[in-house]
Coordinates of C-alpha atoms in Angstrom, one line a residue:
W279 CA 0.0 0.0 0.0
I280 CA 2.7 2.4 -1.2
L281 CA 1.6 4.0 -4.5
H282 CA -1.4 5.7 -3.1
N283 CA 1.1 8.0 -1.2
W284 CA 2.3 9.5 -4.4
E285 CA 1.0 11.7 -7.2
D286 CA 0.8 10.1 -10.7
E287 CA 4.1 11.5 -12.0
E288 CA 6.0 10.0 -9.0
C289 CA 4.1 6.7 -9.4
V290 CA 5.2 6.5 -13.0
K291 CA 8.9 7.0 -11.9
I292 CA 8.5 4.2 -9.3
L293 CA 6.9 1.9 -11.8
K294 CA 9.6 2.5 -14.4
Q295 CA 12.2 1.5 -11.8
C296 CA 10.2 -1.6 -10.9
K297 CA 10.0 -2.5 -14.6
K298 CA 13.8 -2.5 -14.8
S299 CA 14.0 -5.2 -12.1
I300 CA 11.4 -7.6 -13.6
P301 CA 12.5 -10.4 -15.8
K302 CA 11.3 -10.0 -19.4
N303 CA 10.1 -13.6 -19.6
G304 CA 7.4 -14.2 -17.0
G305 CA 7.9 -11.4 -14.5
K306 CA 4.9 -9.5 -13.1
L307 CA 4.2 -6.7 -10.7
I308 CA 1.7 -7.3 -7.8
I309 CA 0.2 -4.1 -6.2
V310 CA -1.9 -4.2 -3.1
D311 CA -3.8 -1.0 -3.0
A312 CA -7.3 0.5 -3.0
V313 CA -9.3 0.7 -6.3
L314 CA -12.2 3.1 -6.2
R315 CA -15.4 2.0 -7.8
P316 CA -18.0 4.4 -6.5
E317 CA -20.8 3.5 -9.0
E318 CA -20.5 -0.2 -8.6
D319 CA -19.0 -0.8 -5.1
T320 CA -21.6 -2.3 -2.8
S321 CA -19.2 -3.9 -0.4
S322 CA -19.0 -2.9 3.2
F323 CA -15.7 -1.2 2.4
A324 CA -17.1 1.2 -0.2
D325 CA -17.5 4.2 2.1
S326 CA -14.1 3.5 3.8
R327 CA -12.3 3.6 0.4
L328 CA -13.8 7.0 -0.4
A329 CA -12.9 8.2 3.1
F330 CA -9.3 7.1 2.6
D331 CA -9.2 9.1 -0.6
L332 CA -10.2 12.2 1.4
V333 CA -7.5 11.4 4.0
M334 CA -4.9 11.1 1.3
V335 CA -5.9 14.5 -0.2
T336 CA -5.6 16.2 3.2
L337 CA -2.6 14.4 4.7
S338 CA -0.3 13.9 1.7
T339 CA 1.2 15.9 -1.1
G340 CA -0.5 14.4 -4.2
G341 CA -1.4 11.1 -2.7
K342 CA -4.8 9.6 -3.6
E343 CA -6.8 6.5 -4.1
R344 CA -7.3 5.6 -7.7
T345 CA -10.1 4.3 -9.9
K346 CA -9.6 1.3 -12.2
K347 CA -9.1 3.8 -15.1
E348 CA -6.6 5.8 -13.2
W349 CA -4.6 2.7 -12.3
R350 CA -4.7 1.6 -15.9
D351 CA -3.4 5.0 -17.0
V352 CA -0.6 5.3 -14.4
L353 CA 0.5 1.7 -15.0
S354 CA 0.5 2.2 -18.8
Q355 CA 2.7 5.3 -18.4
G356 CA 5.0 3.2 -16.2
G357 CA 5.3 0.5 -18.8
F358 CA 2.7 -2.0 -17.5
G359 CA -0.6 -3.4 -18.5
I360 CA -3.2 -4.7 -16.0
R361 CA -3.8 -8.5 -16.3
K362 CA -6.5 -8.6 -13.5
I363 CA -7.8 -6.9 -10.4
V364 CA -8.8 -9.1 -7.5
S365 CA -11.3 -7.9 -4.9
L366 CA -10.4 -8.7 -1.3
P367 CA -12.6 -8.6 1.8
A368 CA -10.6 -5.5 2.8
L369 CA -9.9 -2.0 1.7
Q370 CA -7.3 -3.1 -0.8
F371 CA -7.4 -5.1 -4.0
I372 CA -4.7 -7.1 -5.7
I373 CA -3.7 -5.6 -9.0
E374 CA -1.7 -7.9 -11.2
A375 CA 0.3 -6.1 -13.9
Y376 CA 2.8 -7.2 -16.6
P377 CA 5.5 -5.3 -18.3
Q378 CA 4.6 -4.1 -21.8
E379 CA 7.1 -3.7 -24.6
H380 CA 7.1 -0.3 -26.2

């Protein structure tokens, strides 16, 4: 639960560094972080995810919780594509991403 502490530009830098460390054949990136889905989230954690987004805005410089589209965008800029997002019975999700060739 690290990337939510950073603005998009800093996340892209972190992701590009991660990509350098991942083997080209079969490597992947696992992110455990919140994924906002306000229009479709009916879980007991929906309100908590939105509240955490407000906390990030007030307590950090540029940190935020991201929607699926925002995750896809920041990962793409960092050289990754999302393979799947797994919902957990918690605030966080598991985001499985793979390096993309450019």
